Amino acid sequence: KMQDMQKKLEIATEAKMLVMSQSEAQIIYLKSQLNESQKIIGIKTQELNKMKDMNDVTKANTTRLKHLFNDAKKIHEVDIQNLQKKLKIAVNTELDVIKRAKNSKAEAVYLKSQLNELQKMHGVKTEELDTMKDQLDIAKKIHKVEMQDQLKKSENAAKAQLDMAKLA
């Protein structure tokens, strides 16, 4: 009986040693997994910080574009007012030309040419202003798409970081 008990004790001791060595191996494995996860989280954090920096730059560009647009809009409004004044002058000039045509055809031709020049300048300026507005609209659309892309990238990075944190 004593030998049986001693054998059982030896078997139990061997089993305990086996379980302890397996537990230690598992602990070592889990520690390495933890270290690897921490490295990945560090890399993802750096990537996220880079994306945040890019987002900050994009925000700054947006602000700059808004200021440029507002400045161009103000210039456009002033130019339109000036052109309206010039157009009013041109219309009044045309009326004067009609009145003077009764007195002098030559003077009427001269004034008509001035009117035409003013109208051409008005047309050119209007086209220039419309082109500037179109370019700003395109820039705003491009910027909007870039912002959406950056936002998606930031969201994906944050989601990946959260997923990694959940796995850890």
mmCIF file with all atom_site columns, C-alpha atoms in Angstrom:
data_model
loop_
_atom_site.group_PDB
_atom_site.id
_atom_site.type_symbol
_atom_site.label_atom_id
_atom_site.label_alt_id
_atom_site.label_comp_id
_atom_site.label_asym_id
_atom_site.label_entity_id
_atom_site.label_seq_id
_atom_site.pdbx_PDB_ins_code
_atom_site.Cartn_x
_atom_site.Cartn_y
_atom_site.Cartn_z
_atom_site.occupancy
_atom_site.B_iso_or_equiv
_atom_site.pdbx_formal_charge
_atom_site.auth_seq_id
_atom_site.auth_comp_id
_atom_site.auth_asym_id
_atom_site.auth_atom_id
_atom_site.pdbx_PDB_model_num
ATOM 1   C CA . LYS A 1 1   ? 0.000   0.000   0.000   1.00 0.00 ? 1   LYS A CA 1
ATOM 2   C CA . MET A 1 2   ? 2.769   2.330   0.829   1.00 0.00 ? 2   MET A CA 1
ATOM 3   C CA . GLN A 1 3   ? 4.404   1.657   -2.523  1.00 0.00 ? 3   GLN A CA 1
ATOM 4   C CA . ASP A 1 4   ? 1.143   2.371   -4.283  1.00 0.00 ? 4   ASP A CA 1
ATOM 5   C CA . MET A 1 5   ? 0.813   5.629   -2.448  1.00 0.00 ? 5   MET A CA 1
ATOM 6   C CA . GLN A 1 6   ? 4.390   6.527   -3.216  1.00 0.00 ? 6   GLN A CA 1
ATOM 7   C CA . LYS A 1 7   ? 3.866   5.738   -6.920  1.00 0.00 ? 7   LYS A CA 1
ATOM 8   C CA . LYS A 1 8   ? 0.700   7.803   -6.946  1.00 0.00 ? 8   LYS A CA 1
ATOM 9   C CA . LEU A 1 9   ? 2.576   10.621  -5.245  1.00 0.00 ? 9   LEU A CA 1
ATOM 10  C CA . GLU A 1 10  ? 5.353   10.406  -7.860  1.00 0.00 ? 10  GLU A CA 1
ATOM 11  C CA . ILE A 1 11  ? 2.790   10.398  -10.676 1.00 0.00 ? 11  ILE A CA 1
ATOM 12  C CA . ALA A 1 12  ? 1.012   13.387  -9.120  1.00 0.00 ? 12  ALA A CA 1
ATOM 13  C CA . THR A 1 13  ? 4.340   15.226  -8.733  1.00 0.00 ? 13  THR A CA 1
ATOM 14  C CA . GLU A 1 14  ? 5.258   14.505  -12.372 1.00 0.00 ? 14  GLU A CA 1
ATOM 15  C CA . ALA A 1 15  ? 1.828   15.696  -13.514 1.00 0.00 ? 15  ALA A CA 1
ATOM 16  C CA . LYS A 1 16  ? 2.199   18.861  -11.439 1.00 0.00 ? 16  LYS A CA 1
ATOM 17  C CA . MET A 1 17  ? 5.642   19.510  -12.968 1.00 0.00 ? 17  MET A CA 1
ATOM 18  C CA . LEU A 1 18  ? 4.269   18.911  -16.471 1.00 0.00 ? 18  LEU A CA 1
ATOM 19  C CA . VAL A 1 19  ? 1.362   21.317  -15.898 1.00 0.00 ? 19  VAL A CA 1
ATOM 20  C CA . MET A 1 20  ? 3.740   23.942  -14.450 1.00 0.00 ? 20  MET A CA 1
ATOM 21  C CA . SER A 1 21  ? 6.126   23.697  -17.419 1.00 0.00 ? 21  SER A CA 1
ATOM 22  C CA . GLN A 1 22  ? 3.201   23.970  -19.851 1.00 0.00 ? 22  GLN A CA 1
ATOM 23  C CA . SER A 1 23  ? 1.867   26.989  -17.936 1.00 0.00 ? 23  SER A CA 1
ATOM 24  C CA . GLU A 1 24  ? 5.278   28.661  -18.041 1.00 0.00 ? 24  GLU A CA 1
ATOM 25  C CA . ALA A 1 25  ? 5.497   28.041  -21.787 1.00 0.00 ? 25  ALA A CA 1
ATOM 26  C CA . GLN A 1 26  ? 2.030   29.473  -22.231 1.00 0.00 ? 26  GLN A CA 1
ATOM 27  C CA . ILE A 1 27  ? 2.949   32.532  -20.131 1.00 0.00 ? 27  ILE A CA 1
ATOM 28  C CA . ILE A 1 28  ? 6.056   33.104  -22.263 1.00 0.00 ? 28  ILE A CA 1
ATOM 29  C CA . TYR A 1 29  ? 3.997   32.740  -25.433 1.00 0.00 ? 29  TYR A CA 1
ATOM 30  C CA . LEU A 1 30  ? 1.330   35.147  -24.154 1.00 0.00 ? 30  LEU A CA 1
ATOM 31  C CA . LYS A 1 31  ? 3.988   37.688  -23.110 1.00 0.00 ? 31  LYS A CA 1
ATOM 32  C CA . SER A 1 32  ? 5.493   37.574  -26.611 1.00 0.00 ? 32  SER A CA 1
ATOM 33  C CA . GLN A 1 33  ? 2.012   38.020  -28.084 1.00 0.00 ? 33  GLN A CA 1
ATOM 34  C CA . LEU A 1 34  ? 1.461   41.004  -25.762 1.00 0.00 ? 34  LEU A CA 1
ATOM 35  C CA . ASN A 1 35  ? 4.792   42.562  -26.793 1.00 0.00 ? 35  ASN A CA 1
ATOM 36  C CA . GLU A 1 36  ? 3.958   42.061  -30.468 1.00 0.00 ? 36  GLU A CA 1
ATOM 37  C CA . SER A 1 37  ? 0.517   43.630  -29.977 1.00 0.00 ? 37  SER A CA 1
ATOM 38  C CA . GLN A 1 38  ? 2.080   46.600  -28.196 1.00 0.00 ? 38  GLN A CA 1
ATOM 39  C CA . LYS A 1 39  ? 4.494   47.089  -31.114 1.00 0.00 ? 39  LYS A CA 1
ATOM 40  C CA . ILE A 1 40  ? 1.610   46.974  -33.591 1.00 0.00 ? 40  ILE A CA 1
ATOM 41  C CA . ILE A 1 41  ? -0.378  49.438  -31.483 1.00 0.00 ? 41  ILE A CA 1
ATOM 42  C CA . GLY A 1 42  ? 2.657   51.740  -31.447 1.00 0.00 ? 42  GLY A CA 1
ATOM 43  C CA . ILE A 1 43  ? 2.924   51.552  -35.237 1.00 0.00 ? 43  ILE A CA 1
ATOM 44  C CA . LYS A 1 44  ? -0.803  52.143  -35.651 1.00 0.00 ? 44  LYS A CA 1
ATOM 45  C CA . THR A 1 45  ? -0.599  55.088  -33.244 1.00 0.00 ? 45  THR A CA 1
ATOM 46  C CA . GLN A 1 46  ? 2.201   56.592  -35.344 1.00 0.00 ? 46  GLN A CA 1
ATOM 47  C CA . GLU A 1 47  ? 0.152   56.049  -38.505 1.00 0.00 ? 47  GLU A CA 1
ATOM 48  C CA . LEU A 1 48  ? -2.870  57.637  -36.850 1.00 0.00 ? 48  LEU A CA 1
ATOM 49  C CA . ASN A 1 49  ? -0.754  60.612  -35.752 1.00 0.00 ? 49  ASN A CA 1
ATOM 50  C CA . LYS A 1 50  ? 0.522   61.003  -39.326 1.00 0.00 ? 50  LYS A CA 1
ATOM 51  C CA . MET A 1 51  ? -3.056  60.911  -40.592 1.00 0.00 ? 51  MET A CA 1
ATOM 52  C CA . LYS A 1 52  ? -4.030  63.475  -37.956 1.00 0.00 ? 52  LYS A CA 1
ATOM 53  C CA . ASP A 1 53  ? -1.181  65.701  -39.107 1.00 0.00 ? 53  ASP A CA 1
ATOM 54  C CA . MET A 1 54  ? -2.307  65.283  -42.725 1.00 0.00 ? 54  MET A CA 1
ATOM 55  C CA . ASN A 1 55  ? -5.848  66.106  -41.637 1.00 0.00 ? 55  ASN A CA 1
ATOM 56  C CA . ASP A 1 56  ? -4.586  69.241  -39.873 1.00 0.00 ? 56  ASP A CA 1
ATOM 57  C CA . VAL A 1 57  ? -2.775  70.292  -43.051 1.00 0.00 ? 57  VAL A CA 1
ATOM 58  C CA . THR A 1 58  ? -5.933  69.646  -45.041 1.00 0.00 ? 58  THR A CA 1
ATOM 59  C CA . LYS A 1 59  ? -7.955  71.749  -42.593 1.00 0.00 ? 59  LYS A CA 1
ATOM 60  C CA . ALA A 1 60  ? -5.415  74.556  -42.948 1.00 0.00 ? 60  ALA A CA 1
ATOM 61  C CA . ASN A 1 61  ? -5.651  74.288  -46.723 1.00 0.00 ? 61  ASN A CA 1
ATOM 62  C CA . THR A 1 62  ? -9.429  74.403  -46.481 1.00 0.00 ? 62  THR A CA 1
ATOM 63  C CA . THR A 1 63  ? -9.263  77.549  -44.394 1.00 0.00 ? 63  THR A CA 1
ATOM 64  C CA . ARG A 1 64  ? -6.819  79.087  -46.852 1.00 0.00 ? 64  ARG A CA 1
ATOM 65  C CA . LEU A 1 65  ? -9.070  78.148  -49.774 1.00 0.00 ? 65  LEU A CA 1
ATOM 66  C CA . LYS A 1 66  ? -12.077 79.627  -47.983 1.00 0.00 ? 66  LYS A CA 1
ATOM 67  C CA . HIS A 1 67  ? -10.181 82.882  -47.490 1.00 0.00 ? 67  HIS A CA 1
ATOM 68  C CA . LEU A 1 68  ? -9.092  82.882  -51.127 1.00 0.00 ? 68  LEU A CA 1
ATOM 69  C CA . PHE A 1 69  ? -12.654 82.209  -52.210 1.00 0.00 ? 69  PHE A CA 1
ATOM 70  C CA . ASN A 1 70  ? -14.024 84.969  -49.972 1.00 0.00 ? 70  ASN A CA 1
ATOM 71  C CA . ASP A 1 71  ? -11.396 87.396  -51.262 1.00 0.00 ? 71  ASP A CA 1
ATOM 72  C CA . ALA A 1 72  ? -12.163 86.452  -54.857 1.00 0.00 ? 72  ALA A CA 1
ATOM 73  C CA . LYS A 1 73  ? -15.881 86.798  -54.134 1.00 0.00 ? 73  LYS A CA 1
ATOM 74  C CA . LYS A 1 74  ? -15.364 90.308  -52.739 1.00 0.00 ? 74  LYS A CA 1
ATOM 75  C CA . ILE A 1 75  ? -13.250 91.260  -55.744 1.00 0.00 ? 75  ILE A CA 1
ATOM 76  C CA . HIS A 1 76  ? -15.885 89.768  -58.028 1.00 0.00 ? 76  HIS A CA 1
ATOM 77  C CA . GLU A 1 77  ? -18.629 91.811  -56.312 1.00 0.00 ? 77  GLU A CA 1
ATOM 78  C CA . VAL A 1 78  ? -16.591 95.015  -56.607 1.00 0.00 ? 78  VAL A CA 1
ATOM 79  C CA . ASP A 1 79  ? -15.839 94.252  -60.248 1.00 0.00 ? 79  ASP A CA 1
ATOM 80  C CA . ILE A 1 80  ? -19.521 93.563  -60.915 1.00 0.00 ? 80  ILE A CA 1
ATOM 81  C CA . GLN A 1 81  ? -20.456 96.872  -59.269 1.00 0.00 ? 81  GLN A CA 1
ATOM 82  C CA . ASN A 1 82  ? -17.834 98.665  -61.329 1.00 0.00 ? 82  ASN A CA 1
ATOM 83  C CA . LEU A 1 83  ? -19.017 96.922  -64.451 1.00 0.00 ? 83  LEU A CA 1
ATOM 84  C CA . GLN A 1 84  ? -22.609 97.845  -63.643 1.00 0.00 ? 84  GLN A CA 1
ATOM 85  C CA . LYS A 1 85  ? -21.552 101.450 -63.224 1.00 0.00 ? 85  LYS A CA 1
ATOM 86  C CA . LYS A 1 86  ? -19.663 101.269 -66.506 1.00 0.00 ? 86  LYS A CA 1
ATOM 87  C CA . LEU A 1 87  ? -22.637 99.620  -68.143 1.00 0.00 ? 87  LEU A CA 1
ATOM 88  C CA . LYS A 1 88  ? -24.894 102.366 -66.822 1.00 0.00 ? 88  LYS A CA 1
ATOM 89  C CA . ILE A 1 89  ? -22.467 104.908 -68.209 1.00 0.00 ? 89  ILE A CA 1
ATOM 90  C CA . ALA A 1 90  ? -22.397 103.001 -71.465 1.00 0.00 ? 90  ALA A CA 1
ATOM 91  C CA . VAL A 1 91  ? -26.176 102.936 -71.659 1.00 0.00 ? 91  VAL A CA 1
ATOM 92  C CA . ASN A 1 92  ? -26.330 106.635 -70.888 1.00 0.00 ? 92  ASN A CA 1
ATOM 93  C CA . THR A 1 93  ? -23.629 107.214 -73.468 1.00 0.00 ? 93  THR A CA 1
ATOM 94  C CA . GLU A 1 94  ? -25.621 105.256 -75.979 1.00 0.00 ? 94  GLU A CA 1
ATOM 95  C CA . LEU A 1 95  ? -28.638 107.430 -75.252 1.00 0.00 ? 95  LEU A CA 1
ATOM 96  C CA . ASP A 1 96  ? -26.484 110.511 -75.682 1.00 0.00 ? 96  ASP A CA 1
ATOM 97  C CA . VAL A 1 97  ? -25.226 109.084 -78.956 1.00 0.00 ? 97  VAL A CA 1
ATOM 98  C CA . ILE A 1 98  ? -28.764 108.698 -80.197 1.00 0.00 ? 98  ILE A CA 1
ATOM 99  C CA . LYS A 1 99  ? -29.523 112.303 -79.238 1.00 0.00 ? 99  LYS A CA 1
ATOM 100 C CA . ARG A 1 100 ? -26.338 113.593 -80.839 1.00 0.00 ? 100 ARG A CA 1
ATOM 101 C CA . ALA A 1 101 ? -26.798 111.473 -83.939 1.00 0.00 ? 101 ALA A CA 1
ATOM 102 C CA . LYS A 1 102 ? -29.316 114.000 -85.069 1.00 0.00 ? 102 LYS A CA 1
ATOM 103 C CA . ASN A 1 103 ? -26.585 116.652 -84.962 1.00 0.00 ? 103 ASN A CA 1
ATOM 104 C CA . SER A 1 104 ? -23.504 114.736 -86.065 1.00 0.00 ? 104 SER A CA 1
ATOM 105 C CA . LYS A 1 105 ? -23.079 111.287 -87.553 1.00 0.00 ? 105 LYS A CA 1
ATOM 106 C CA . ALA A 1 106 ? -19.322 111.348 -87.047 1.00 0.00 ? 106 ALA A CA 1
ATOM 107 C CA . GLU A 1 107 ? -19.652 112.047 -83.342 1.00 0.00 ? 107 GLU A CA 1
ATOM 108 C CA . ALA A 1 108 ? -22.217 109.257 -83.081 1.00 0.00 ? 108 ALA A CA 1
ATOM 109 C CA . VAL A 1 109 ? -19.817 106.757 -84.652 1.00 0.00 ? 109 VAL A CA 1
ATOM 110 C CA . TYR A 1 110 ? -17.058 107.753 -82.216 1.00 0.00 ? 110 TYR A CA 1
ATOM 111 C CA . LEU A 1 111 ? -19.289 107.430 -79.166 1.00 0.00 ? 111 LEU A CA 1
ATOM 112 C CA . LYS A 1 112 ? -20.639 104.134 -80.446 1.00 0.00 ? 112 LYS A CA 1
ATOM 113 C CA . SER A 1 113 ? -17.102 102.764 -80.698 1.00 0.00 ? 113 SER A CA 1
ATOM 114 C CA . GLN A 1 114 ? -16.449 103.816 -77.091 1.00 0.00 ? 114 GLN A CA 1
ATOM 115 C CA . LEU A 1 115 ? -19.601 102.057 -76.034 1.00 0.00 ? 115 LEU A CA 1
ATOM 116 C CA . ASN A 1 116 ? -18.569 98.915  -77.880 1.00 0.00 ? 116 ASN A CA 1
ATOM 117 C CA . GLU A 1 117 ? -15.180 98.944  -76.200 1.00 0.00 ? 117 GLU A CA 1
ATOM 118 C CA . LEU A 1 118 ? -16.795 99.264  -72.796 1.00 0.00 ? 118 LEU A CA 1
ATOM 119 C CA . GLN A 1 119 ? -19.174 96.418  -73.583 1.00 0.00 ? 119 GLN A CA 1
ATOM 120 C CA . LYS A 1 120 ? -16.298 94.240  -74.785 1.00 0.00 ? 120 LYS A CA 1
ATOM 121 C CA . MET A 1 121 ? -14.359 94.993  -71.610 1.00 0.00 ? 121 MET A CA 1
ATOM 122 C CA . HIS A 1 122 ? -17.464 94.156  -69.588 1.00 0.00 ? 122 HIS A CA 1
ATOM 123 C CA . GLY A 1 123 ? -17.788 90.850  -71.431 1.00 0.00 ? 123 GLY A CA 1
ATOM 124 C CA . VAL A 1 124 ? -14.108 89.989  -70.953 1.00 0.00 ? 124 VAL A CA 1
ATOM 125 C CA . LYS A 1 125 ? -14.191 90.873  -67.252 1.00 0.00 ? 125 LYS A CA 1
ATOM 126 C CA . THR A 1 126 ? -17.387 88.896  -66.758 1.00 0.00 ? 126 THR A CA 1
ATOM 127 C CA . GLU A 1 127 ? -15.825 85.863  -68.448 1.00 0.00 ? 127 GLU A CA 1
ATOM 128 C CA . GLU A 1 128 ? -12.696 86.224  -66.324 1.00 0.00 ? 128 GLU A CA 1
ATOM 129 C CA . LEU A 1 129 ? -14.741 86.423  -63.158 1.00 0.00 ? 129 LEU A CA 1
ATOM 130 C CA . ASP A 1 130 ? -16.871 83.442  -64.183 1.00 0.00 ? 130 ASP A CA 1
ATOM 131 C CA . THR A 1 131 ? -13.700 81.448  -64.923 1.00 0.00 ? 131 THR A CA 1
ATOM 132 C CA . MET A 1 132 ? -12.286 82.333  -61.496 1.00 0.00 ? 132 MET A CA 1
ATOM 133 C CA . LYS A 1 133 ? -15.533 81.265  -59.854 1.00 0.00 ? 133 LYS A CA 1
ATOM 134 C CA . ASP A 1 134 ? -15.519 77.967  -61.784 1.00 0.00 ? 134 ASP A CA 1
ATOM 135 C CA . GLN A 1 135 ? -11.915 77.314  -60.743 1.00 0.00 ? 135 GLN A CA 1
ATOM 136 C CA . LEU A 1 136 ? -12.770 77.973  -57.118 1.00 0.00 ? 136 LEU A CA 1
ATOM 137 C CA . ASP A 1 137 ? -15.797 75.670  -57.351 1.00 0.00 ? 137 ASP A CA 1
ATOM 138 C CA . ILE A 1 138 ? -13.582 72.906  -58.779 1.00 0.00 ? 138 ILE A CA 1
ATOM 139 C CA . ALA A 1 139 ? -10.988 73.469  -56.042 1.00 0.00 ? 139 ALA A CA 1
ATOM 140 C CA . LYS A 1 140 ? -13.722 73.238  -53.396 1.00 0.00 ? 140 LYS A CA 1
ATOM 141 C CA . LYS A 1 141 ? -15.004 69.970  -54.891 1.00 0.00 ? 141 LYS A CA 1
ATOM 142 C CA . ILE A 1 142 ? -11.493 68.493  -55.018 1.00 0.00 ? 142 ILE A CA 1
ATOM 143 C CA . HIS A 1 143 ? -10.856 69.578  -51.471 1.00 0.00 ? 143 HIS A CA 1
ATOM 144 C CA . LYS A 1 144 ? -14.150 68.099  -50.325 1.00 0.00 ? 144 LYS A CA 1
ATOM 145 C CA . VAL A 1 145 ? -13.227 64.733  -51.882 1.00 0.00 ? 145 VAL A CA 1
ATOM 146 C CA . GLU A 1 146 ? -9.782  64.899  -50.267 1.00 0.00 ? 146 GLU A CA 1
ATOM 147 C CA . MET A 1 147 ? -11.344 65.677  -46.896 1.00 0.00 ? 147 MET A CA 1
ATOM 148 C CA . GLN A 1 148 ? -13.737 62.746  -47.270 1.00 0.00 ? 148 GLN A CA 1
ATOM 149 C CA . ASP A 1 149 ? -10.830 60.447  -48.189 1.00 0.00 ? 149 ASP A CA 1
ATOM 150 C CA . GLN A 1 150 ? -8.826  61.679  -45.198 1.00 0.00 ? 150 GLN A CA 1
ATOM 151 C CA . LEU A 1 151 ? -11.821 61.209  -42.929 1.00 0.00 ? 151 LEU A CA 1
ATOM 152 C CA . LYS A 1 152 ? -12.330 57.655  -44.199 1.00 0.00 ? 152 LYS A CA 1
ATOM 153 C CA . LYS A 1 153 ? -8.642  56.897  -43.662 1.00 0.00 ? 153 LYS A CA 1
ATOM 154 C CA . SER A 1 154 ? -8.785  58.350  -40.160 1.00 0.00 ? 154 SER A CA 1
ATOM 155 C CA . GLU A 1 155 ? -11.934 56.384  -39.355 1.00 0.00 ? 155 GLU A CA 1
ATOM 156 C CA . ASN A 1 156 ? -10.396 53.173  -40.704 1.00 0.00 ? 156 ASN A CA 1
ATOM 157 C CA . ALA A 1 157 ? -7.216  53.742  -38.727 1.00 0.00 ? 157 ALA A CA 1
ATOM 158 C CA . ALA A 1 158 ? -9.163  54.465  -35.556 1.00 0.00 ? 158 ALA A CA 1
ATOM 159 C CA . LYS A 1 159 ? -11.335 51.403  -36.142 1.00 0.00 ? 159 LYS A CA 1
ATOM 160 C CA . ALA A 1 160 ? -8.238  49.264  -36.704 1.00 0.00 ? 160 ALA A CA 1
ATOM 161 C CA . GLN A 1 161 ? -6.703  50.608  -33.521 1.00 0.00 ? 161 GLN A CA 1
ATOM 162 C CA . LEU A 1 162 ? -9.897  49.866  -31.608 1.00 0.00 ? 162 LEU A CA 1
ATOM 163 C CA . ASP A 1 163 ? -10.004 46.374  -33.096 1.00 0.00 ? 163 ASP A CA 1
ATOM 164 C CA . MET A 1 164 ? -6.400  45.817  -32.063 1.00 0.00 ? 164 MET A CA 1
ATOM 165 C CA . ALA A 1 165 ? -7.188  47.099  -28.584 1.00 0.00 ? 165 ALA A CA 1
ATOM 166 C CA . LYS A 1 166 ? -10.145 44.715  -28.357 1.00 0.00 ? 166 LYS A CA 1
ATOM 167 C CA . LEU A 1 167 ? -7.927  41.807  -29.411 1.00 0.00 ? 167 LEU A CA 1
ATOM 168 C CA . ALA A 1 168 ? -5.345  42.745  -26.817 1.00 0.00 ? 168 ALA A CA 1
#
